[in-house]
Amino acid sequence: GQQVMQIPQYQHVQEGEDFTTYCNSSTTLSNIQWYKQRPGGHPVFLIQLVKSGEVKKQKRLTFQFGEAKKNSSLHITATQTTDVGTYFCAGSPSGKSTFGDGTTLTVKP
Amino acid sequence: SQTIHQWPATLVQPVGSPLSLECTVEGTSNPNLYWYRQAAGRGLQLLFYSVGIGQISSEVPQNLSASRPQDRQFILSSKKLLLSDSGFYLCAWSVGGGVTDTQYFGPGTRLTVL
């Protein structure tokens, strides 16, 4: 079946450093979504990418969808303590999505 | 606007006891509904999903079951809980299928089985 892999599993950064998490699929995806889960909270939808090579930005967050639509990345510029949490990607070849295991980000002030 | 409710928020149950978790969605019709379980510090494991009333697909064989008695109500049940059933249970909804499959999660239920 389809698998969605995320790396790294954990990332510890100093406040102000950049952070990137990567998502890779074994199959071509029709779209990919990114979610953020704060400690103790539930996943919250951030963004969806649909087109090959698509790049979207939300303030300090940059999301990319690979040309082959099999991988994606989330990059945070100049992390802040409010960025802590687990970031999940979810890929959908068709219909329901498959979630990666997430990357947990901790930020030292 | 759409909202999703889950209750209870937290639950402590003894091994062997029954379970019933409820999820309801407001503000949308015929949503796809999902139950996930998240172990501490882990990812999301899809347990069940439903595309309509009475239509349930099971992703993982286990002692849990799900039912959808109404369009916007999704229930997760167990007749006898196991220790391994402890976790954070999340309900989610989405509309349609195909390209648009963004899921919106409820606040979750933290279940501890002792």
CSV table of C-alpha atoms in Angstrom, one decimal:
chain,number,residue,atom,x,y,z
A,1,GLY,CA,0.0,0.0,0.0
A,2,GLN,CA,0.9,3.6,-0.2
A,3,GLN,CA,3.4,4.8,2.3
A,4,VAL,CA,4.3,8.4,3.3
A,5,MET,CA,7.6,8.8,5.1
A,6,GLN,CA,8.7,11.9,7.0
A,7,ILE,CA,12.2,12.9,8.1
A,8,PRO,CA,13.6,13.7,10.5
A,9,GLN,CA,11.5,12.3,13.3
A,10,TYR,CA,12.8,15.0,15.7
A,11,GLN,CA,14.5,18.3,15.3
A,12,HIS,CA,15.9,20.6,18.0
A,13,VAL,CA,16.9,24.1,17.0
A,14,GLN,CA,17.9,27.3,18.6
A,15,GLU,CA,15.4,30.1,18.2
A,16,GLY,CA,16.2,32.0,15.0
A,17,GLU,CA,17.6,29.0,13.2
A,18,ASP,CA,15.8,27.5,10.1
A,19,PHE,CA,14.0,24.2,10.1
A,20,THR,CA,13.0,21.8,7.3
A,21,THR,CA,11.0,18.6,7.3
A,22,TYR,CA,10.7,16.3,4.3
A,23,CYS,CA,7.9,14.1,3.1
A,24,ASN,CA,8.4,11.3,0.6
A,25,SER,CA,5.8,9.0,-1.0
A,26,SER,CA,6.2,5.6,-2.7
A,27,THR,CA,3.5,6.6,-5.2
A,28,THR,CA,2.5,9.7,-7.1
A,29,LEU,CA,0.1,11.9,-5.1
A,30,SER,CA,-2.8,13.9,-6.4
A,31,ASN,CA,-2.3,16.4,-3.6
A,32,ILE,CA,-0.5,16.8,-0.3
A,33,GLN,CA,-1.5,18.5,2.9
A,34,TRP,CA,0.5,19.8,5.9
A,35,TYR,CA,-0.8,19.9,9.5
A,36,LYS,CA,0.6,21.2,12.7
A,37,GLN,CA,-0.1,19.7,16.1
A,38,ARG,CA,0.8,21.7,19.1
A,39,PRO,CA,1.8,19.8,22.3
A,40,GLY,CA,-1.4,18.5,23.9
A,41,GLY,CA,-3.5,19.6,21.0
A,42,HIS,CA,-5.0,18.2,17.8
A,43,PRO,CA,-3.7,18.4,14.2
A,44,VAL,CA,-4.6,21.7,12.5
A,45,PHE,CA,-4.7,22.0,8.7
A,46,LEU,CA,-2.0,24.4,7.4
A,47,ILE,CA,-2.0,24.1,3.6
A,48,GLN,CA,-2.7,21.9,0.6
A,49,LEU,CA,-0.5,21.6,-2.5
A,50,VAL,CA,-1.9,20.2,-5.7
A,51,LYS,CA,0.2,21.2,-8.7
A,52,SER,CA,3.6,19.7,-9.7
A,53,GLY,CA,6.4,22.0,-8.5
A,54,GLU,CA,4.0,24.2,-6.5
A,55,VAL,CA,5.4,26.5,-3.9
A,56,LYS,CA,3.3,28.3,-1.3
A,57,LYS,CA,4.3,30.6,1.5
A,58,GLN,CA,2.6,31.5,4.8
A,59,LYS,CA,4.7,34.2,6.5
A,60,ARG,CA,7.9,32.3,7.6
A,61,LEU,CA,6.6,28.9,6.3
A,62,THR,CA,7.4,27.8,2.8
A,63,PHE,CA,5.8,24.6,1.3
A,64,GLN,CA,7.0,22.9,-1.8
A,65,PHE,CA,5.5,20.0,-3.9
A,66,GLY,CA,8.0,18.1,-6.0
A,67,GLU,CA,8.0,18.0,-9.7
A,68,ALA,CA,7.2,14.3,-9.7
A,69,LYS,CA,4.5,14.8,-7.0
A,70,LYS,CA,6.1,12.2,-4.8
A,71,ASN,CA,7.8,14.5,-2.3
A,72,SER,CA,7.2,17.7,-0.4
A,73,SER,CA,8.9,19.9,2.1
A,74,LEU,CA,8.1,22.4,4.8
A,75,HIS,CA,10.7,25.1,5.6
A,76,ILE,CA,10.5,27.5,8.5
A,77,THR,CA,12.7,30.5,8.4
A,78,ALA,CA,14.0,32.0,11.7
A,79,THR,CA,12.1,29.7,14.0
A,80,GLN,CA,10.3,31.1,17.0
A,81,THR,CA,9.2,29.3,20.2
A,82,THR,CA,5.6,29.4,18.9
A,83,ASP,CA,6.7,27.1,16.1
A,84,VAL,CA,7.1,24.1,18.5
A,85,GLY,CA,4.9,21.1,17.7
A,86,THR,CA,4.7,18.2,15.4
A,87,TYR,CA,4.3,18.7,11.7
A,88,PHE,CA,2.6,16.1,9.6
A,89,CYS,CA,2.3,15.7,5.9
A,90,ALA,CA,-0.6,13.7,4.4
A,91,GLY,CA,-0.7,12.5,0.9
A,92,SER,CA,-3.6,11.5,-1.3
A,93,PRO,CA,-3.3,9.4,-4.5
A,94,SER,CA,-7.1,9.5,-4.6
A,95,GLY,CA,-9.7,9.8,-1.9
A,96,LYS,CA,-8.6,9.5,1.7
A,97,SER,CA,-5.1,10.7,2.8
A,98,THR,CA,-2.2,8.7,4.4
A,99,PHE,CA,-0.4,10.6,7.1
A,100,GLY,CA,3.4,10.5,7.7
A,101,ASP,CA,4.6,9.9,11.3
A,102,GLY,CA,5.4,13.6,11.7
A,103,THR,CA,8.5,15.7,12.6
A,104,THR,CA,8.5,17.0,16.1
A,105,LEU,CA,10.2,20.4,16.4
A,106,THR,CA,11.5,21.8,19.7
A,107,VAL,CA,12.9,25.4,19.8
A,108,LYS,CA,15.3,26.6,22.5
A,109,PRO,CA,14.8,30.2,23.4
B,1,SER,CA,-19.0,27.6,9.6
B,2,GLN,CA,-18.3,24.0,10.3
B,3,THR,CA,-17.5,22.7,13.8
B,4,ILE,CA,-16.6,19.2,15.1
B,5,HIS,CA,-17.2,18.0,18.6
B,6,GLN,CA,-15.8,15.1,20.5
B,7,TRP,CA,-16.6,13.8,23.9
B,8,PRO,CA,-15.5,13.1,26.5
B,9,ALA,CA,-12.3,15.0,26.5
B,10,THR,CA,-10.6,12.6,28.8
B,11,LEU,CA,-11.5,9.1,30.0
B,12,VAL,CA,-9.9,6.6,32.4
B,13,GLN,CA,-11.3,3.1,32.0
B,14,PRO,CA,-10.4,-0.3,33.5
B,15,VAL,CA,-9.3,-3.2,31.3
B,16,GLY,CA,-12.3,-5.2,30.1
B,17,SER,CA,-14.8,-2.3,30.3
B,18,PRO,CA,-16.8,-1.1,27.3
B,19,LEU,CA,-16.1,2.1,25.4
B,20,SER,CA,-18.2,4.6,23.5
B,21,LEU,CA,-16.7,7.8,22.0
B,22,GLU,CA,-18.9,10.2,20.1
B,23,CYS,CA,-18.1,12.6,17.4
B,24,THR,CA,-20.5,15.1,15.7
B,25,VAL,CA,-20.0,17.6,12.9
B,26,GLU,CA,-22.1,20.7,12.4
B,27,GLY,CA,-22.4,23.0,9.4
B,28,THR,CA,-21.8,20.5,6.6
B,29,SER,CA,-23.7,17.7,4.9
B,30,ASN,CA,-22.6,14.2,3.9
B,31,PRO,CA,-19.0,14.6,5.2
B,32,ASN,CA,-16.4,11.8,5.1
B,33,LEU,CA,-15.7,10.9,8.7
B,34,TYR,CA,-12.6,9.4,10.2
B,35,TRP,CA,-11.4,7.9,13.5
B,36,TYR,CA,-7.6,8.0,14.3
B,37,ARG,CA,-5.6,6.8,17.2
B,38,GLN,CA,-2.4,8.5,18.3
B,39,ALA,CA,-0.1,6.8,20.8
B,40,ALA,CA,2.0,9.1,22.9
B,41,GLY,CA,4.7,10.8,20.8
B,42,ARG,CA,3.6,8.9,17.7
B,43,GLY,CA,1.9,9.5,14.4
B,44,LEU,CA,-1.8,9.1,13.4
B,45,GLN,CA,-3.1,5.6,12.8
B,46,LEU,CA,-6.3,5.5,10.8
B,47,LEU,CA,-8.8,3.2,12.4
B,48,PHE,CA,-12.0,3.7,10.5
B,49,TYR,CA,-13.5,5.9,7.9
B,50,SER,CA,-17.0,6.4,6.6
B,51,VAL,CA,-18.3,8.0,3.4
B,52,GLY,CA,-22.0,7.8,4.4
B,53,ILE,CA,-24.6,6.6,6.9
B,54,GLY,CA,-24.0,2.9,7.7
B,55,GLN,CA,-20.9,2.7,5.5
B,56,ILE,CA,-17.8,1.9,7.6
B,57,SER,CA,-14.4,0.9,6.4
B,58,SER,CA,-12.0,-0.7,8.8
B,59,GLU,CA,-8.3,-0.1,8.3
B,60,VAL,CA,-6.8,-2.0,11.2
B,61,PRO,CA,-8.1,-5.3,12.7
B,62,GLN,CA,-8.7,-4.8,16.4
B,63,ASN,CA,-11.3,-5.0,19.2
B,64,LEU,CA,-12.7,-1.6,18.2
B,65,SER,CA,-15.8,-1.0,16.0
B,66,ALA,CA,-17.4,2.1,14.5
B,67,SER,CA,-20.9,3.1,13.6
B,68,ARG,CA,-22.5,6.0,11.8
B,69,PRO,CA,-26.1,6.1,12.8
B,70,GLN,CA,-26.7,9.6,11.4
B,71,ASP,CA,-25.1,11.7,8.7
B,72,ARG,CA,-23.0,13.8,11.0
B,73,GLN,CA,-22.5,11.4,13.9
B,74,PHE,CA,-19.6,8.9,14.2
B,75,ILE,CA,-19.2,6.6,17.2
B,76,LEU,CA,-16.2,4.5,18.2
B,77,SER,CA,-16.9,1.5,20.5
B,78,SER,CA,-15.4,-1.4,22.2
B,79,LYS,CA,-17.0,-4.2,24.1
B,80,LYS,CA,-13.8,-4.9,26.2
B,81,LEU,CA,-10.9,-2.5,26.4
B,82,LEU,CA,-7.3,-3.7,26.3
B,83,LEU,CA,-4.3,-1.9,27.8
B,84,SER,CA,-3.1,-1.3,24.3
B,85,ASP,CA,-6.2,0.7,23.5
B,86,SER,CA,-4.8,3.7,25.5
B,87,GLY,CA,-4.1,6.7,23.4
B,88,PHE,CA,-5.4,9.9,21.9
B,89,TYR,CA,-8.5,9.3,19.8
B,90,LEU,CA,-9.2,11.9,17.1
B,91,CYS,CA,-12.2,12.3,14.9
B,92,ALA,CA,-11.9,14.2,11.6
B,93,TRP,CA,-14.1,15.1,8.7
B,94,SER,CA,-13.6,16.0,5.1
B,95,VAL,CA,-15.8,16.8,2.2
B,96,GLY,CA,-15.9,14.9,-1.1
B,97,GLY,CA,-13.0,12.9,-2.2
B,98,GLY,CA,-10.5,13.0,-5.0
B,99,VAL,CA,-8.5,16.2,-5.2
B,100,THR,CA,-9.9,17.9,-2.1
B,101,ASP,CA,-9.3,15.8,0.9
B,102,THR,CA,-8.3,18.2,3.6
B,103,GLN,CA,-9.3,16.9,7.0
B,104,TYR,CA,-10.4,18.9,10.0
B,105,PHE,CA,-9.8,17.4,13.4
B,106,GLY,CA,-11.8,17.5,16.5
B,107,PRO,CA,-10.3,18.2,19.9
B,108,GLY,CA,-9.8,14.5,20.7
B,109,THR,CA,-10.4,12.2,23.6
B,110,ARG,CA,-7.5,11.0,25.8
B,111,LEU,CA,-8.2,7.5,26.8
B,112,THR,CA,-6.2,5.7,29.6
B,113,VAL,CA,-6.9,2.1,30.1
B,114,LEU,CA,-5.7,0.8,33.5
